[in-house]
């Protein structure tokens, strides 16, 4: 068997700001909250807007690695809704970690930004999303965060299957 990735949909988050929660304890890293008040989701046959309560809870380790834990709700243009919860990491080369911490621009190509989403849907027409494993690639742009979602596709071509 082999697997491949199939691009399924994108989310563009805008109006993103970071609020520092704490840095008090050595070894604990830095905790920051990233509200996501604006954003859209765009798929092959759907489009919608983020609901107002989207937020990313990040723990920034001392080496600059961000542990991502985010949740977003979306209302599609036709009224359907879905909820996405992701966990993953974002890293940059060590020499750029301080720039990221200070909010300075960093070339998006230098980031490793991958999450694994869990998707809840509330309409049968979107149920296919609950029967696939997804991975998400994030791109941090100067004015937005672009999240590209891929489904993991399986091809039953292993030689043992004859």
PDB file of C-alpha atoms in Angstrom:
ATOM      1  CA  UNK A   1       0.000   0.000   0.000  1.00  0.00           C
ATOM      2  CA  UNK A   2       1.068   3.555  -0.530  1.00  0.00           C
ATOM      3  CA  UNK A   3      -0.255   6.904   0.530  1.00  0.00           C
ATOM      4  CA  UNK A   4      -0.362  10.325  -1.057  1.00  0.00           C
ATOM      5  CA  UNK A   5      -1.666  13.740  -0.118  1.00  0.00           C
ATOM      6  CA  UNK A   6      -4.606  15.377  -1.865  1.00  0.00           C
ATOM      7  CA  UNK A   7      -5.128  19.111  -1.456  1.00  0.00           C
ATOM      8  CA  UNK A   8      -8.695  19.638  -0.197  1.00  0.00           C
ATOM      9  CA  UNK A   9      -9.227  23.191   1.076  1.00  0.00           C
ATOM     10  CA  UNK A  10      -7.586  26.321   2.456  1.00  0.00           C
ATOM     11  CA  UNK A  11      -8.156  28.661   5.349  1.00  0.00           C
ATOM     12  CA  UNK A  12      -6.846  32.225   5.355  1.00  0.00           C
ATOM     13  CA  UNK A  13      -6.759  33.880   8.778  1.00  0.00           C
ATOM     14  CA  UNK A  14      -6.426  37.662   8.966  1.00  0.00           C
ATOM     15  CA  UNK A  15      -6.583  40.200  11.757  1.00  0.00           C
ATOM     16  CA  UNK A  16      -4.425  37.840  13.831  1.00  0.00           C
ATOM     17  CA  UNK A  17      -2.696  39.311  16.866  1.00  0.00           C
ATOM     18  CA  UNK A  18      -0.724  37.762  19.702  1.00  0.00           C
ATOM     19  CA  UNK A  19      -1.386  38.280  23.383  1.00  0.00           C
ATOM     20  CA  UNK A  20       1.311  37.188  25.799  1.00  0.00           C
ATOM     21  CA  UNK A  21      -0.063  35.139  28.673  1.00  0.00           C
ATOM     22  CA  UNK A  22       3.058  34.292  30.643  1.00  0.00           C
ATOM     23  CA  UNK A  23       6.808  33.689  30.760  1.00  0.00           C
ATOM     24  CA  UNK A  24       7.312  33.412  34.500  1.00  0.00           C
ATOM     25  CA  UNK A  25       8.822  29.958  34.991  1.00  0.00           C
ATOM     26  CA  UNK A  26      12.161  28.771  33.569  1.00  0.00           C
ATOM     27  CA  UNK A  27      11.703  25.688  31.424  1.00  0.00           C
ATOM     28  CA  UNK A  28       7.993  26.397  30.885  1.00  0.00           C
ATOM     29  CA  UNK A  29       8.544  28.509  27.801  1.00  0.00           C
ATOM     30  CA  UNK A  30       6.198  31.299  26.829  1.00  0.00           C
ATOM     31  CA  UNK A  31       2.419  30.973  26.585  1.00  0.00           C
ATOM     32  CA  UNK A  32       0.638  33.153  24.064  1.00  0.00           C
ATOM     33  CA  UNK A  33      -2.932  33.380  22.861  1.00  0.00           C
ATOM     34  CA  UNK A  34      -3.647  34.170  19.228  1.00  0.00           C
ATOM     35  CA  UNK A  35      -7.271  35.188  18.629  1.00  0.00           C
ATOM     36  CA  UNK A  36      -8.370  34.672  15.024  1.00  0.00           C
ATOM     37  CA  UNK A  37     -11.226  37.138  14.518  1.00  0.00           C
ATOM     38  CA  UNK A  38     -11.255  37.145  10.712  1.00  0.00           C
ATOM     39  CA  UNK A  39     -10.825  34.405   8.182  1.00  0.00           C
ATOM     40  CA  UNK A  40     -12.314  32.425   5.383  1.00  0.00           C
ATOM     41  CA  UNK A  41     -12.414  28.808   4.324  1.00  0.00           C
ATOM     42  CA  UNK A  42     -12.344  27.919   0.638  1.00  0.00           C
ATOM     43  CA  UNK A  43     -12.907  24.428  -0.725  1.00  0.00           C
ATOM     44  CA  UNK A  44     -13.703  22.985  -4.131  1.00  0.00           C
ATOM     45  CA  UNK A  45     -17.446  23.332  -3.545  1.00  0.00           C
ATOM     46  CA  UNK A  46     -17.791  25.537  -0.465  1.00  0.00           C
ATOM     47  CA  UNK A  47     -16.814  28.906   0.960  1.00  0.00           C
ATOM     48  CA  UNK A  48     -17.387  30.396   4.374  1.00  0.00           C
ATOM     49  CA  UNK A  49     -16.258  32.650   7.183  1.00  0.00           C
ATOM     50  CA  UNK A  50     -14.681  31.951  10.544  1.00  0.00           C
ATOM     51  CA  UNK A  51     -16.946  32.275  13.556  1.00  0.00           C
ATOM     52  CA  UNK A  52     -15.837  34.936  16.031  1.00  0.00           C
ATOM     53  CA  UNK A  53     -14.396  32.596  18.657  1.00  0.00           C
ATOM     54  CA  UNK A  54     -11.423  31.084  16.775  1.00  0.00           C
ATOM     55  CA  UNK A  55      -8.250  30.972  18.885  1.00  0.00           C
ATOM     56  CA  UNK A  56      -4.790  29.453  18.818  1.00  0.00           C
ATOM     57  CA  UNK A  57      -3.195  28.592  22.175  1.00  0.00           C
ATOM     58  CA  UNK A  58       0.577  28.441  21.679  1.00  0.00           C
ATOM     59  CA  UNK A  59       3.359  27.358  23.993  1.00  0.00           C
ATOM     60  CA  UNK A  60       6.704  28.611  22.738  1.00  0.00           C
ATOM     61  CA  UNK A  61       9.530  26.398  23.950  1.00  0.00           C
ATOM     62  CA  UNK A  62      12.885  27.884  24.875  1.00  0.00           C
ATOM     63  CA  UNK A  63      14.300  26.702  21.526  1.00  0.00           C
ATOM     64  CA  UNK A  64      11.652  28.751  19.678  1.00  0.00           C
ATOM     65  CA  UNK A  65       9.435  25.806  18.690  1.00  0.00           C
ATOM     66  CA  UNK A  66       5.749  26.679  18.943  1.00  0.00           C
ATOM     67  CA  UNK A  67       3.368  23.981  20.117  1.00  0.00           C
ATOM     68  CA  UNK A  68       0.119  24.768  18.294  1.00  0.00           C
ATOM     69  CA  UNK A  69      -3.316  23.983  19.744  1.00  0.00           C
ATOM     70  CA  UNK A  70      -6.037  25.823  17.848  1.00  0.00           C
ATOM     71  CA  UNK A  71      -9.783  25.598  17.336  1.00  0.00           C
ATOM     72  CA  UNK A  72     -11.979  27.299  14.770  1.00  0.00           C
ATOM     73  CA  UNK A  73     -15.640  27.194  13.818  1.00  0.00           C
ATOM     74  CA  UNK A  74     -16.794  28.074  10.300  1.00  0.00           C
ATOM     75  CA  UNK A  75     -20.145  29.024   8.859  1.00  0.00           C
ATOM     76  CA  UNK A  76     -20.345  28.273   5.165  1.00  0.00           C
ATOM     77  CA  UNK A  77     -22.145  30.622   2.801  1.00  0.00           C
ATOM     78  CA  UNK A  78     -25.033  28.157   2.504  1.00  0.00           C
ATOM     79  CA  UNK A  79     -25.474  27.914   6.298  1.00  0.00           C
ATOM     80  CA  UNK A  80     -23.648  24.624   6.951  1.00  0.00           C
ATOM     81  CA  UNK A  81     -21.097  24.666   9.784  1.00  0.00           C
ATOM     82  CA  UNK A  82     -17.948  22.809  10.710  1.00  0.00           C
ATOM     83  CA  UNK A  83     -15.466  22.832  13.570  1.00  0.00           C
ATOM     84  CA  UNK A  84     -11.733  22.199  13.234  1.00  0.00           C
ATOM     85  CA  UNK A  85      -9.313  21.507  16.084  1.00  0.00           C
ATOM     86  CA  UNK A  86      -5.598  21.243  15.250  1.00  0.00           C
ATOM     87  CA  UNK A  87      -2.436  20.324  17.110  1.00  0.00           C
ATOM     88  CA  UNK A  88       1.076  20.585  15.728  1.00  0.00           C
ATOM     89  CA  UNK A  89       4.314  22.524  15.719  1.00  0.00           C
ATOM     90  CA  UNK A  90       5.907  25.507  14.062  1.00  0.00           C
ATOM     91  CA  UNK A  91       9.675  25.941  14.007  1.00  0.00           C
ATOM     92  CA  UNK A  92      12.195  28.326  12.492  1.00  0.00           C
ATOM     93  CA  UNK A  93      15.988  28.106  12.354  1.00  0.00           C
ATOM     94  CA  UNK A  94      17.468  28.995  15.761  1.00  0.00           C
ATOM     95  CA  UNK A  95      19.013  32.202  14.410  1.00  0.00           C
ATOM     96  CA  UNK A  96      15.505  33.466  13.513  1.00  0.00           C
ATOM     97  CA  UNK A  97      13.734  32.507  16.766  1.00  0.00           C
ATOM     98  CA  UNK A  98      14.374  35.892  18.396  1.00  0.00           C
ATOM     99  CA  UNK A  99      13.027  37.717  15.329  1.00  0.00           C
ATOM    100  CA  UNK A 100       9.802  35.714  15.538  1.00  0.00           C
ATOM    101  CA  UNK A 101       9.543  36.396  19.268  1.00  0.00           C
ATOM    102  CA  UNK A 102       9.840  40.145  18.625  1.00  0.00           C
ATOM    103  CA  UNK A 103       7.286  40.065  15.801  1.00  0.00           C
ATOM    104  CA  UNK A 104       9.828  40.913  13.107  1.00  0.00           C
ATOM    105  CA  UNK A 105       9.222  39.638   9.576  1.00  0.00           C
ATOM    106  CA  UNK A 106      10.759  36.246   8.798  1.00  0.00           C
ATOM    107  CA  UNK A 107      10.823  34.586   5.378  1.00  0.00           C
ATOM    108  CA  UNK A 108       7.839  32.162   5.340  1.00  0.00           C
ATOM    109  CA  UNK A 109      10.000  29.573   3.562  1.00  0.00           C
ATOM    110  CA  UNK A 110      12.083  29.161   6.741  1.00  0.00           C
ATOM    111  CA  UNK A 111       9.179  27.848   8.837  1.00  0.00           C
ATOM    112  CA  UNK A 112       8.244  24.231   9.445  1.00  0.00           C
ATOM    113  CA  UNK A 113       4.535  24.573  10.269  1.00  0.00           C
ATOM    114  CA  UNK A 114       2.489  21.349  10.258  1.00  0.00           C
ATOM    115  CA  UNK A 115      -0.598  20.371  12.226  1.00  0.00           C
ATOM    116  CA  UNK A 116      -2.962  17.426  12.414  1.00  0.00           C
ATOM    117  CA  UNK A 117      -6.622  18.430  12.390  1.00  0.00           C
ATOM    118  CA  UNK A 118      -9.738  16.778  13.698  1.00  0.00           C
ATOM    119  CA  UNK A 119     -12.844  17.917  11.895  1.00  0.00           C
ATOM    120  CA  UNK A 120     -16.432  17.891  13.135  1.00  0.00           C
ATOM    121  CA  UNK A 121     -19.234  18.441  10.636  1.00  0.00           C
ATOM    122  CA  UNK A 122     -22.940  18.977  11.125  1.00  0.00           C
ATOM    123  CA  UNK A 123     -24.273  18.163   7.677  1.00  0.00           C
ATOM    124  CA  UNK A 124     -24.205  14.856   5.758  1.00  0.00           C
ATOM    125  CA  UNK A 125     -22.781  16.594   2.685  1.00  0.00           C
ATOM    126  CA  UNK A 126     -19.553  17.260   4.628  1.00  0.00           C
ATOM    127  CA  UNK A 127     -19.342  13.835   6.312  1.00  0.00           C
ATOM    128  CA  UNK A 128     -16.558  12.743   3.931  1.00  0.00           C
ATOM    129  CA  UNK A 129     -14.241  14.963   6.034  1.00  0.00           C
ATOM    130  CA  UNK A 130     -14.793  12.691   9.044  1.00  0.00           C
ATOM    131  CA  UNK A 131     -13.760   9.591   7.094  1.00  0.00           C
ATOM    132  CA  UNK A 132     -10.278  10.819   6.147  1.00  0.00           C
ATOM    133  CA  UNK A 133      -7.056  11.598   7.956  1.00  0.00           C
ATOM    134  CA  UNK A 134      -5.906  15.171   7.293  1.00  0.00           C
ATOM    135  CA  UNK A 135      -2.656  17.074   7.664  1.00  0.00           C
ATOM    136  CA  UNK A 136      -2.363  20.822   7.467  1.00  0.00           C
ATOM    137  CA  UNK A 137       0.541  22.888   6.224  1.00  0.00           C
ATOM    138  CA  UNK A 138       0.733  26.406   7.606  1.00  0.00           C
ATOM    139  CA  UNK A 139       2.338  29.406   5.975  1.00  0.00           C
ATOM    140  CA  UNK A 140       2.912  32.487   8.081  1.00  0.00           C
ATOM    141  CA  UNK A 141       2.635  35.562   5.873  1.00  0.00           C
ATOM    142  CA  UNK A 142       3.214  39.189   6.969  1.00  0.00           C
ATOM    143  CA  UNK A 143      -0.530  39.959   6.971  1.00  0.00           C
ATOM    144  CA  UNK A 144      -2.188  36.539   7.285  1.00  0.00           C
ATOM    145  CA  UNK A 145      -1.811  32.865   8.113  1.00  0.00           C
ATOM    146  CA  UNK A 146      -2.556  30.475   5.252  1.00  0.00           C
ATOM    147  CA  UNK A 147      -3.552  26.926   6.227  1.00  0.00           C
ATOM    148  CA  UNK A 148      -3.675  24.312   3.467  1.00  0.00           C
ATOM    149  CA  UNK A 149      -5.479  21.073   4.312  1.00  0.00           C
ATOM    150  CA  UNK A 150      -4.613  17.773   2.650  1.00  0.00           C
ATOM    151  CA  UNK A 151      -6.354  14.429   2.987  1.00  0.00           C
ATOM    152  CA  UNK A 152      -4.167  11.340   3.255  1.00  0.00           C
ATOM    153  CA  UNK A 153      -5.184   9.056   0.398  1.00  0.00           C
ATOM    154  CA  UNK A 154      -4.487   5.333   0.437  1.00  0.00           C
ATOM    155  CA  UNK A 155      -3.780   3.236  -2.652  1.00  0.00           C
ATOM    156  CA  UNK A 156      -4.128  -0.502  -2.115  1.00  0.00           C
ATOM    157  CA  UNK A 157      -1.222  -1.430  -4.367  1.00  0.00           C
ATOM    158  CA  UNK A 158       1.000  -3.463  -2.021  1.00  0.00           C
ATOM    159  CA  UNK A 159       2.470  -6.512  -3.821  1.00  0.00           C
ATOM    160  CA  UNK A 160       1.171  -8.799  -1.064  1.00  0.00           C
ATOM    161  CA  UNK A 161      -2.386  -7.910  -2.089  1.00  0.00           C
ATOM    162  CA  UNK A 162      -1.803  -9.602  -5.429  1.00  0.00           C
TER     163      UNK A 162
END
